[in-house]
CSV table of C-alpha atoms and ligand atoms in Angstrom, one decimal:
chain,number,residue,atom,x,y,z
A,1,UNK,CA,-7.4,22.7,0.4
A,2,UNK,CA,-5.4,19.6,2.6
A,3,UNK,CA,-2.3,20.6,3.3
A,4,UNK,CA,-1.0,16.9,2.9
A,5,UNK,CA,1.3,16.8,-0.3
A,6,UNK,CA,0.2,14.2,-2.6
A,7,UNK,CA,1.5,10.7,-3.6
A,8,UNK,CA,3.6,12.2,-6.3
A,9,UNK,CA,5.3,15.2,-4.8
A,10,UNK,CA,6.4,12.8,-1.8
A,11,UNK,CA,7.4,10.8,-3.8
A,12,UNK,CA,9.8,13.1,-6.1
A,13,UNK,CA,10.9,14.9,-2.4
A,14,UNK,CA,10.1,12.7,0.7
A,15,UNK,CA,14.1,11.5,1.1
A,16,UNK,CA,15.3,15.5,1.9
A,17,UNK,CA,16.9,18.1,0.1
A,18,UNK,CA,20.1,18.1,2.2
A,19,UNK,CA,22.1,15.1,0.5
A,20,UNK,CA,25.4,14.5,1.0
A,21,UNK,CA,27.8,16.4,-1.2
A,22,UNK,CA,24.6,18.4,-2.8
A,23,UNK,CA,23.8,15.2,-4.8
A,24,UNK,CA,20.9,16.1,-6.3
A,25,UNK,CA,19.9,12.0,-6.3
A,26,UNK,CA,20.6,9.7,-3.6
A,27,UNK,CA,24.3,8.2,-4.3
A,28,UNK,CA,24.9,5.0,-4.0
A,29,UNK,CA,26.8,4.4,-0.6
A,30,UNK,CA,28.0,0.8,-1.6
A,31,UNK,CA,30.1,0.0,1.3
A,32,UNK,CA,29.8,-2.6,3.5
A,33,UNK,CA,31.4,-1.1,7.0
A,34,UNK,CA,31.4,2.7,8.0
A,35,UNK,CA,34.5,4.0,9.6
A,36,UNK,CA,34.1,5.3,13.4
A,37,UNK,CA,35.8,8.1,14.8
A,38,UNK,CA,37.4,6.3,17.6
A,39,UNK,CA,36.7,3.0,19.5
A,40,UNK,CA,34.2,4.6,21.8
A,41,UNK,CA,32.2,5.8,19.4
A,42,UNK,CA,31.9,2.4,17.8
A,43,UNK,CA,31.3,1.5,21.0
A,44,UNK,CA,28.4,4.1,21.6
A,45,UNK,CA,26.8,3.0,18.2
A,46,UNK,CA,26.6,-0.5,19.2
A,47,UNK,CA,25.3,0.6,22.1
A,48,UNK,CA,22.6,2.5,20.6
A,49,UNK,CA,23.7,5.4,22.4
A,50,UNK,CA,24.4,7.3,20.0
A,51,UNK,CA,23.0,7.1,16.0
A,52,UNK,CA,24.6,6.6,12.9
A,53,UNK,CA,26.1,4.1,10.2
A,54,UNK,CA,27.8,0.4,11.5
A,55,UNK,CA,27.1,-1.9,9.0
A,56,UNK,CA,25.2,-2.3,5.5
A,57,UNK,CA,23.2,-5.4,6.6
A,58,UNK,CA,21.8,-3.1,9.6
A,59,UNK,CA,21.6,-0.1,7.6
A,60,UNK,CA,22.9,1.9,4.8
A,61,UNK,CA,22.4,5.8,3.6
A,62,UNK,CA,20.5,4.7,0.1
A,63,UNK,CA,18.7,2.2,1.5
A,64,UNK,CA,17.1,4.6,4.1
A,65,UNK,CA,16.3,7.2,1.7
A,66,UNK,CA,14.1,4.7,-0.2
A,67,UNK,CA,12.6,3.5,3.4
A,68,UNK,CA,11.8,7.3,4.1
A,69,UNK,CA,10.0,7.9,0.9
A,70,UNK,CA,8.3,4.1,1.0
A,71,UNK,CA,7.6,5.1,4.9
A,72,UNK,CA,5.6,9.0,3.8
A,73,UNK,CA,3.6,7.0,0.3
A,74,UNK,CA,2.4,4.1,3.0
A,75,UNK,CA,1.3,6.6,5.8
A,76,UNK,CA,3.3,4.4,7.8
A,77,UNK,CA,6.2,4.8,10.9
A,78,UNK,CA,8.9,3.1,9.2
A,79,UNK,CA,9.6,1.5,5.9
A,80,UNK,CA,12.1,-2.0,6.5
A,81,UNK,CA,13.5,-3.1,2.6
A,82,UNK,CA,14.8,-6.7,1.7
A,83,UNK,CA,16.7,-8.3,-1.0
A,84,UNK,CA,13.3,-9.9,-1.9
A,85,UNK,CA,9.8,-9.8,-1.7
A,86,UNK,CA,10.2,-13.3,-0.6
A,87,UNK,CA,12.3,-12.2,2.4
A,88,UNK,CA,10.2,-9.2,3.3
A,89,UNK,CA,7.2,-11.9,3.8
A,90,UNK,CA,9.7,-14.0,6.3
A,91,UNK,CA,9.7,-10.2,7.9
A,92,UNK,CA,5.8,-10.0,7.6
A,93,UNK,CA,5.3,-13.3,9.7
A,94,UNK,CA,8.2,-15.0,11.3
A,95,UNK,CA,8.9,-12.0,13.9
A,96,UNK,CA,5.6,-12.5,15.0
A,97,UNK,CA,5.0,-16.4,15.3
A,98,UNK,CA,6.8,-19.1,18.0
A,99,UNK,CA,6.2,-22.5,18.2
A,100,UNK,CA,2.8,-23.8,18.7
A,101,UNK,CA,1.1,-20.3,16.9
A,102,UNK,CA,-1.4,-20.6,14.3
A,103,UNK,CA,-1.6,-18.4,11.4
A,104,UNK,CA,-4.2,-17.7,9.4
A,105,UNK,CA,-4.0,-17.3,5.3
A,106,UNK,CA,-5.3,-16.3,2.3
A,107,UNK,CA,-6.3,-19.5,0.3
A,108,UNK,CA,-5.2,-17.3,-3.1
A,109,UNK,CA,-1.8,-16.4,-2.5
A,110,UNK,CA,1.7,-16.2,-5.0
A,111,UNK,CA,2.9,-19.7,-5.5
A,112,UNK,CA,6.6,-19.4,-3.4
A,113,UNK,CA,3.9,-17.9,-0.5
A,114,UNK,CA,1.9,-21.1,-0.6
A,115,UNK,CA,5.1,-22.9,-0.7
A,116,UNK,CA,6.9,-20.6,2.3
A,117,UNK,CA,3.5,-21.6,4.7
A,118,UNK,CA,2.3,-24.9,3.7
A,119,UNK,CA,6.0,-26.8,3.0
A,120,UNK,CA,8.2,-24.7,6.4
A,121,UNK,CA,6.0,-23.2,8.9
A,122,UNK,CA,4.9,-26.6,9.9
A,123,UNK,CA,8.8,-27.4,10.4
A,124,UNK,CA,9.1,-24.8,13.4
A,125,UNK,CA,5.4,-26.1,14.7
A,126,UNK,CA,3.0,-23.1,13.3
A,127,UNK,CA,0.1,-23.9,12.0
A,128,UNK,CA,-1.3,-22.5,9.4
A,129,UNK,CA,-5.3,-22.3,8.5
A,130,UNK,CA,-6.2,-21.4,4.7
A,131,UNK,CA,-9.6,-19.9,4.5
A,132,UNK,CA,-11.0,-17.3,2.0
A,133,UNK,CA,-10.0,-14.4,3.4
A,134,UNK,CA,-12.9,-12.3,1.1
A,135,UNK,CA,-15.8,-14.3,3.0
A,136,UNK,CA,-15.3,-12.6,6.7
A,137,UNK,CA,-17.5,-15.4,8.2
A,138,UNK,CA,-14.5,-17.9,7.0
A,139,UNK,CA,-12.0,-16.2,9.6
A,140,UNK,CA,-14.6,-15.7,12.6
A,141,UNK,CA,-15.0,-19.6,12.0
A,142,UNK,CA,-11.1,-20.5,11.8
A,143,UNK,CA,-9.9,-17.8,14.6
A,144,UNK,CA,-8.6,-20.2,17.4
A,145,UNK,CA,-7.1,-19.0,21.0
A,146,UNK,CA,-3.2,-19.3,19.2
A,147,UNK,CA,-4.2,-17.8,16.0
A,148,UNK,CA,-1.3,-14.8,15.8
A,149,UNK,CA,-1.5,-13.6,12.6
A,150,UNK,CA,-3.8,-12.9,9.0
A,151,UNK,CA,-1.6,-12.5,6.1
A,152,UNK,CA,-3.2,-12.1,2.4
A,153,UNK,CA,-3.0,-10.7,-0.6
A,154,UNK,CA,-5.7,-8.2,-1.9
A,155,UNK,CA,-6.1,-7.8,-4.8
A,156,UNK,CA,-4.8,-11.7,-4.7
A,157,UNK,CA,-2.5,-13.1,-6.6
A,158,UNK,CA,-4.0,-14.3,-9.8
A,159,UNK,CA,-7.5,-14.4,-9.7
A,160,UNK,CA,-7.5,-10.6,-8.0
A,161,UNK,CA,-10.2,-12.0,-5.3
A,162,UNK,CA,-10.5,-8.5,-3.2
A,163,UNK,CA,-10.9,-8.5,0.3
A,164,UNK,CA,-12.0,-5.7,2.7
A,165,UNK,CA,-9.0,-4.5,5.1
A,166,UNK,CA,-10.9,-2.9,7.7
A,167,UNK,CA,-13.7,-5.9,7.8
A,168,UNK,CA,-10.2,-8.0,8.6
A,169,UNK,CA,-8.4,-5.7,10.7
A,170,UNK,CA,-11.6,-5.2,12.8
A,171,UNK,CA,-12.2,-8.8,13.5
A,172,UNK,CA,-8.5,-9.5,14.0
A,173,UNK,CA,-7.7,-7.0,16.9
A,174,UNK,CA,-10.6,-7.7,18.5
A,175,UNK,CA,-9.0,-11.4,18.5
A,176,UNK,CA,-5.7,-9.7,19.8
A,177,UNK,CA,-4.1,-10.7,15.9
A,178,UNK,CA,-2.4,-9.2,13.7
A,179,UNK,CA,-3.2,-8.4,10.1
A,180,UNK,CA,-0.1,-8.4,7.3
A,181,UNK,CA,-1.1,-7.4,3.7
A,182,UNK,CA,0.6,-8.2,0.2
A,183,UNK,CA,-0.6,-5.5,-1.5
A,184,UNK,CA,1.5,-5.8,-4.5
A,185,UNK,CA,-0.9,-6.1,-7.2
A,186,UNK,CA,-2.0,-2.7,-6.5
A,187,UNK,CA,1.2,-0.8,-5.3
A,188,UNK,CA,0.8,1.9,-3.1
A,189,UNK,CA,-0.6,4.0,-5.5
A,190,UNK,CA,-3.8,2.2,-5.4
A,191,UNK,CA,-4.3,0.9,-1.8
A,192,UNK,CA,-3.3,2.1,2.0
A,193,UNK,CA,-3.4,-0.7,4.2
A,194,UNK,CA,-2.3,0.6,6.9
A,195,UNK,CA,-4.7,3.5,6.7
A,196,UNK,CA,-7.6,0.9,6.3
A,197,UNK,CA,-6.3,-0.9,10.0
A,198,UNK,CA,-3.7,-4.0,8.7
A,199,UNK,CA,-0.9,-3.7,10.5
A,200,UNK,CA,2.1,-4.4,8.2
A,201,UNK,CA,0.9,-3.6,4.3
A,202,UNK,CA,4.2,-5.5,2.1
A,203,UNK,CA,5.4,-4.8,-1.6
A,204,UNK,CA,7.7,-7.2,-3.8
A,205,UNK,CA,9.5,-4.2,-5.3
A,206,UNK,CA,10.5,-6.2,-7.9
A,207,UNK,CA,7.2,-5.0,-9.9
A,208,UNK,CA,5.2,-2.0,-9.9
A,209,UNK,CA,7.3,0.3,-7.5
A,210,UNK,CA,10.7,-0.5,-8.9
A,211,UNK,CA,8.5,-0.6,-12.5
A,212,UNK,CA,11.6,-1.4,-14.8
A,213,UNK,CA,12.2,-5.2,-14.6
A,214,UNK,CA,15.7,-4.6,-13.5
A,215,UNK,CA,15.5,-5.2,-9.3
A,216,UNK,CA,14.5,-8.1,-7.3
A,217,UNK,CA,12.9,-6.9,-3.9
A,218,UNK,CA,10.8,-6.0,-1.4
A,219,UNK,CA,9.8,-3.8,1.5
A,220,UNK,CA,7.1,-3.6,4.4
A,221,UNK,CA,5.9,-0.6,6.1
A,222,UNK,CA,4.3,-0.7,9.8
A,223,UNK,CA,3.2,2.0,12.8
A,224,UNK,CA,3.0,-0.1,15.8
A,225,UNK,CA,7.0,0.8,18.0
A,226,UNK,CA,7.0,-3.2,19.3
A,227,UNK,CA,6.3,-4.7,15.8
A,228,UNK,CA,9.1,-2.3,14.1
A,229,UNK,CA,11.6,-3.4,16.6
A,230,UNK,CA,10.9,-6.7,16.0
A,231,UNK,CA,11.5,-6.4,12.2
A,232,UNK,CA,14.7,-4.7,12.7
A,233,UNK,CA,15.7,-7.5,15.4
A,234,UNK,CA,15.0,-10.2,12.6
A,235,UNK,CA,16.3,-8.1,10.0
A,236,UNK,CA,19.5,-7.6,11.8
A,237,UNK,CA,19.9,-11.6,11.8
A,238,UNK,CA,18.3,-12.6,9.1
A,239,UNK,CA,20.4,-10.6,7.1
A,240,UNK,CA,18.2,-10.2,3.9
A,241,UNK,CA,18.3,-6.3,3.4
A,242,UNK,CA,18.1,-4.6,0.4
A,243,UNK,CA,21.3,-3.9,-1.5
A,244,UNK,CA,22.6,-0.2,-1.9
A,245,UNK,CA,22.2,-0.2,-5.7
A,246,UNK,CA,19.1,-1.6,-6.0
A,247,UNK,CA,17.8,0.8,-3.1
A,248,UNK,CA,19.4,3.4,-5.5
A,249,UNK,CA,16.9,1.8,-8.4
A,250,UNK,CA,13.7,1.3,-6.6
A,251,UNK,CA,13.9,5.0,-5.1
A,252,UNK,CA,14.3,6.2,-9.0
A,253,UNK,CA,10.9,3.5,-9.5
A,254,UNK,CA,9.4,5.5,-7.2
A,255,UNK,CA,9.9,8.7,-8.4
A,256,UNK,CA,7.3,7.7,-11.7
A,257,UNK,CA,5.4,5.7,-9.8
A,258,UNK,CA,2.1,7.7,-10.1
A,259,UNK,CA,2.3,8.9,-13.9
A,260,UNK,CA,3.1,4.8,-14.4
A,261,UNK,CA,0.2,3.4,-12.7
A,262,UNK,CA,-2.3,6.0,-14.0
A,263,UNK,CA,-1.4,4.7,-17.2
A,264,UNK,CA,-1.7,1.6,-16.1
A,265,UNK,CA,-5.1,1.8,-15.2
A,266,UNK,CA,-6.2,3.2,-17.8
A,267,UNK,CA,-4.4,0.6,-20.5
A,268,UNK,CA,-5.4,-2.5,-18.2
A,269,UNK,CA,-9.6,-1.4,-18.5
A,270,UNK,CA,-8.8,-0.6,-22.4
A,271,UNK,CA,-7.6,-4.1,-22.2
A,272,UNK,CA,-9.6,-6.3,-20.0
A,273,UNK,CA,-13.0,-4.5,-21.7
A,274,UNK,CA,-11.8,-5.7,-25.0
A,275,UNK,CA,-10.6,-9.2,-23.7
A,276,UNK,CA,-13.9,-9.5,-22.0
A,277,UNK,CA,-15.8,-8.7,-25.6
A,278,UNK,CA,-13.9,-11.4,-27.1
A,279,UNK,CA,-15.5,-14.8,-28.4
A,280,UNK,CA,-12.9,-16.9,-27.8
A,281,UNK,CA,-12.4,-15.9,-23.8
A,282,UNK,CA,-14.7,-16.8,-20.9
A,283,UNK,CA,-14.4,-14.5,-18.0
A,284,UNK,CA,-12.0,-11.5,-17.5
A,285,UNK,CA,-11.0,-11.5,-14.1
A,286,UNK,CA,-10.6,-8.0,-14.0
A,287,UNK,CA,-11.7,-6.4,-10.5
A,288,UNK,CA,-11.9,-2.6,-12.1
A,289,UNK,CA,-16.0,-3.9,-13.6
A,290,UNK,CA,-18.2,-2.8,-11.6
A,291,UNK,CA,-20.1,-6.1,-11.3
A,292,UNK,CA,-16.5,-8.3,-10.4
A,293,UNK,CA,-16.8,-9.8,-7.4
A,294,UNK,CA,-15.8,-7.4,-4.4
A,295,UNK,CA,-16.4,-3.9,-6.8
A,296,UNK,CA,-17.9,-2.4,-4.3
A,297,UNK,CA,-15.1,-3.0,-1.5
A,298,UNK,CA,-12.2,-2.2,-4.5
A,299,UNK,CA,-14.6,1.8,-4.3
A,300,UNK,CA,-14.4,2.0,-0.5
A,301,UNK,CA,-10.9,0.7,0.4
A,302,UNK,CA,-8.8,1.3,-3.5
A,303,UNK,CA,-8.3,4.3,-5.7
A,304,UNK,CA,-7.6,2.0,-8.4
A,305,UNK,CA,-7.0,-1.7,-9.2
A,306,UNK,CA,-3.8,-1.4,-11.6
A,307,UNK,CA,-3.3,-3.3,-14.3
A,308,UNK,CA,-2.6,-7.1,-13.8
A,309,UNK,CA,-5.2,-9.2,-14.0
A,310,UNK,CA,-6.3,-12.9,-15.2
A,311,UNK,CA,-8.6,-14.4,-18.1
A,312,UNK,CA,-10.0,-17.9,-18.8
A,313,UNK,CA,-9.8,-19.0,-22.4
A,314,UNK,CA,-12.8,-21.0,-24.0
A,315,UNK,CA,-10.2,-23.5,-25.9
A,316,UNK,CA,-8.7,-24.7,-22.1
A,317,UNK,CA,-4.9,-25.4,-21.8
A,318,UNK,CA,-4.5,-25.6,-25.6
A,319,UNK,CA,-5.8,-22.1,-26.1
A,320,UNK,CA,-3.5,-20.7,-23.3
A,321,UNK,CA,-0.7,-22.4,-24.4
A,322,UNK,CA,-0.9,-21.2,-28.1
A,323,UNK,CA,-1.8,-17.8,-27.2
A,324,UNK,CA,1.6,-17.5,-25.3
A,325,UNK,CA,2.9,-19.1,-28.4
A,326,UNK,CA,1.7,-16.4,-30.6
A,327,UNK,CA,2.2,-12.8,-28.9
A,328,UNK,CA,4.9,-10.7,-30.1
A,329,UNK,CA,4.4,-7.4,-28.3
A,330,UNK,CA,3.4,-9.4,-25.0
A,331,UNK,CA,6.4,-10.8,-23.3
A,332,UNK,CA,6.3,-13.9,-22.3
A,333,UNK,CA,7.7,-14.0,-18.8
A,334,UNK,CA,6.7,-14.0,-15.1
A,335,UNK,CA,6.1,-11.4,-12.8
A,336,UNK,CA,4.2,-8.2,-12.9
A,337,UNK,CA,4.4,-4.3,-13.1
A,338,UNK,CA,6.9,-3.9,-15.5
A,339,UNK,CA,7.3,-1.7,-18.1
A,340,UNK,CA,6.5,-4.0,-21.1
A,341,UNK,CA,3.6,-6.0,-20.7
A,342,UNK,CA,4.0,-9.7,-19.1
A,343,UNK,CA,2.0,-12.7,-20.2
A,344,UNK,CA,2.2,-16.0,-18.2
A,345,UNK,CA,0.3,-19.4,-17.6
A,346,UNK,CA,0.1,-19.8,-13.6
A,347,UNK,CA,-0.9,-23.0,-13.1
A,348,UNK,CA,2.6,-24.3,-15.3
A,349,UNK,CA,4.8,-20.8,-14.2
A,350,UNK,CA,4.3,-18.6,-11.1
A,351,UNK,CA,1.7,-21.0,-9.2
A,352,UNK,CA,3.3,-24.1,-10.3
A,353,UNK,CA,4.0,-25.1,-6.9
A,354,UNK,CA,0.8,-25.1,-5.7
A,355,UNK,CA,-1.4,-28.4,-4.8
A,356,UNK,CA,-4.2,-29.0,-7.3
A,357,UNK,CA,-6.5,-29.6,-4.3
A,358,UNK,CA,-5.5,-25.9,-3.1
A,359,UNK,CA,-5.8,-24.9,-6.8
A,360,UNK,CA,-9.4,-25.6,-7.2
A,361,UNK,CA,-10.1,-23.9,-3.9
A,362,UNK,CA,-9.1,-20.4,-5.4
A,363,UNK,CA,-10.1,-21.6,-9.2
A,364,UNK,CA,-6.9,-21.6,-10.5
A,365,UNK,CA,-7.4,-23.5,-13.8
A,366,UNK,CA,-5.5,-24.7,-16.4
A,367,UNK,CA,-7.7,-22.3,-18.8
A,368,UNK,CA,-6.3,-19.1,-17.1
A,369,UNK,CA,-4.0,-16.8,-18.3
A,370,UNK,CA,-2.3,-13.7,-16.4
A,371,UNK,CA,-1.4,-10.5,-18.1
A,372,UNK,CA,0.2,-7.5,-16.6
A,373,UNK,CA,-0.4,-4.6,-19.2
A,374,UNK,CA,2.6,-2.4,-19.9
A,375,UNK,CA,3.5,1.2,-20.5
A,376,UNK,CA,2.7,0.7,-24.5
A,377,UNK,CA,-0.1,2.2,-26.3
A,378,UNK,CA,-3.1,0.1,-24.8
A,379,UNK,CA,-4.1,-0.4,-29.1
A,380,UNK,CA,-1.1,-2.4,-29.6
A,381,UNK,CA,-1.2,-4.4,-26.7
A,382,UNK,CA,-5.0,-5.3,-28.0
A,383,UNK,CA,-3.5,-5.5,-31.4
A,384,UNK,CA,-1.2,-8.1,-30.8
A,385,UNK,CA,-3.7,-10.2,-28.6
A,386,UNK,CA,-6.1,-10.0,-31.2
A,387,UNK,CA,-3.6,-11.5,-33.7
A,388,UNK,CA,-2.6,-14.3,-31.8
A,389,UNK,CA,-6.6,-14.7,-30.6
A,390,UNK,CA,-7.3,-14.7,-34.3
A,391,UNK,CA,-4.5,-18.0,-34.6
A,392,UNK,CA,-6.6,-20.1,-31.8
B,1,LIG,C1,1.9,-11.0,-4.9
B,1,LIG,C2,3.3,-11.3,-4.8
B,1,LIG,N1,3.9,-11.3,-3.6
B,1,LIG,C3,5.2,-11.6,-3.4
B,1,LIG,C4,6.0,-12.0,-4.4
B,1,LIG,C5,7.4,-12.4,-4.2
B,1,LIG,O1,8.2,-11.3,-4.6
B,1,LIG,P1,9.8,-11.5,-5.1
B,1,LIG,O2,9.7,-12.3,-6.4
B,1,LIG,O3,10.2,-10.1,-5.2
B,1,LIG,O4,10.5,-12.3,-4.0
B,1,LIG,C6,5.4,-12.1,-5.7
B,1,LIG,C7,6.3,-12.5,-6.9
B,1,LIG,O5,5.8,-12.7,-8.0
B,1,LIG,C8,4.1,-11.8,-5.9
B,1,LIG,O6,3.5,-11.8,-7.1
């Protein structure tokens, strides 16, 4: 038997016994400054002499205890949080790129993502090249001398197009790159990227790991000593940490992270199966079938796929459009991983930004619908889509 405690147990214990005033939870330390003993020892703490507590945009007791826990579930080094997962993909790439880099992407990516790499990065002169990150031959073909960096999503953001990690990470060190991963459709439940070679693997907190729609955030975990100094430099500057009560949050996400996603799981095949059986739908999107696109990468590099996934209705825009109309269990609302099941159109919502040229490309349609299936009994979820299929 391994004597490596599983996902669950490090997360319930991973952020120590021994907490300050035997809190049994982590309390909130919402301060901004900490008090030093004397002038020299604020002194020696600037310095780095010596460690301990300065500042809450450098770091802050609760925010750590998440990082530590985050840090153990990722097999990583160190866990650094943001206010956003937004900000944490600023930490993913901008560290890492000067003027005159290239940078590699995903060409099915979150909408802001697109928006972060096509609209700014060209202000600060980095290029970026969009290939599809899924067909390995694609990346050989756009690595150039100044290519830096590979950041994508997998499973991607919404058609759930898989890529393989260690086909990527392979290729990219070999090229002297490195590889940062959003792996936020799966959580860390489901996927280890930096057990699979990537060298930064990211989460928007704000879904699965925090889990209760309350939080906006994000954190990325690395091993490499350079690259985590490099976050913390930017971090320090950048200033987009986590806050102290919303570390408090995500770290009590965390604690039900496992029990949530095997749920999860389970409701999102209960629910793609039947969505897939339907007339009025097309395709199901749904990379848990064993003959999706990139199954047999999802059994060697995933434990899971999680529950968020994307179908194409036969009636086009129309038919999306009225089925948001008509849910009543489904909630009508962006993101993913909550706790309540999320419905959303991403060509008018979360991928709005988007250019329809760069739409096609990743077959982002008008006809496609994301859902991310809840914590409620997987026969009302189908219930209430087969209601408002029924209306169509
Ligand atoms: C895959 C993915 N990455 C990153 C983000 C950005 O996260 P946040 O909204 O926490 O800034 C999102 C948001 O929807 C997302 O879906």
């Amino acid at each position: 038997m391994s004597n490596k405690q599983g996902f669950a147990t490090v997360a319930a214990h991973a952020d120590g016994h021994d907490k300050p005033m035997h809190s049994h939870t982590w309390p909130i330390f919402q301060t901004s400054s900490f008090v030093f003993d004397s002038p020299e020892h604020g002194a020696r703490l600037f310095a780095g002499e010596e460690s301990g507590h300065i500042y809450s945009r450098l770091g802050n007791p609760t925010v750590e205890a998440f990082e530590r826990v985050m840090s153990q579930l990722e097999e990583g080094d160190r866990t650094c949080a943001f206010s956003s997962g937004m900000a944490t993909i600023m930490h993913c790439t901008m560290p890492f790129l000067k003027s005159g880099d290239d940078m590699i992407c995903g060409d099915t990516l979150y909408g802001c993502t697109v928006d972060l790499f096509q609209e700014h990065f060209p202000h600060y002169n980095i290029s970026v090249t969009v290939v599809d990150t899924s067909d390995i031959a694609q990346i050989q073909a756009a690595l150039k001398p100044n290519t830096k960096l590979i950041f994508l999503e997998t499973p991607a953001n919404p058609t759930n197009k898989i890529t393989s990690l260690k086909k990527v990470s392979e290729l990219a060190h070999k090229h002297g790159a490195i590889v940062a991963v959003d792996a936020t459709f799966a959580s860390p439940y489901f996927i280890k990227p930096l057990a699979l070679g990537a060298d930064i693997s990211m989460h928007s907190l704000t879904k699965y790991v925090n889990g209760h729609g309350d939080v906006v955030g994000g954190c990325l975990t690395l091993k490499n000593p350079d690259l985590i100094q490099k976050v913390l430099k930017f971090r320090k500057v950048h200033g987009g940490i986590l806050a102290p009560l919303d570390a408090f949050l995500v770290l009590r996400g965390v604690r039900t992270l496992a029990c949530r996603m095997e749920r999860i799981q389970a409701t999102g095949r209960s629910v793609a199966t039947y969505l897939r059986n339907h007339p009025k739908i097309t395709r199901v999107l749904y990379p848990g079938f064993e003959d999706a696109p990139g199954h047999e990468i999802v059994k060697d590099e995933m434990t899971g796929v999680g529950g968020t996934f994307s179908f194409i209705m036969k009636g086009g825009y129309d038919a999306a459009k009225k089925l948001l109309e008509e849910v009543k269990i489904c909630t009508v609302a962006v993101s993913l991983g909550s706790f309540d099941t999320l419905i959303e159109h991403p060509a008018s919502m979360t991928h709005a930004c988007v250019s329809e040229e760069l739409m096609a490309k990743q077959g982002l349609t008008r006809d496609l619908v994301r859902i991310s299936v809840g914590l409620e009994d997987d026969k009302d979820i189908i219930q209430d889509l087969a209601q408002a299929l029924d209306k169509l």
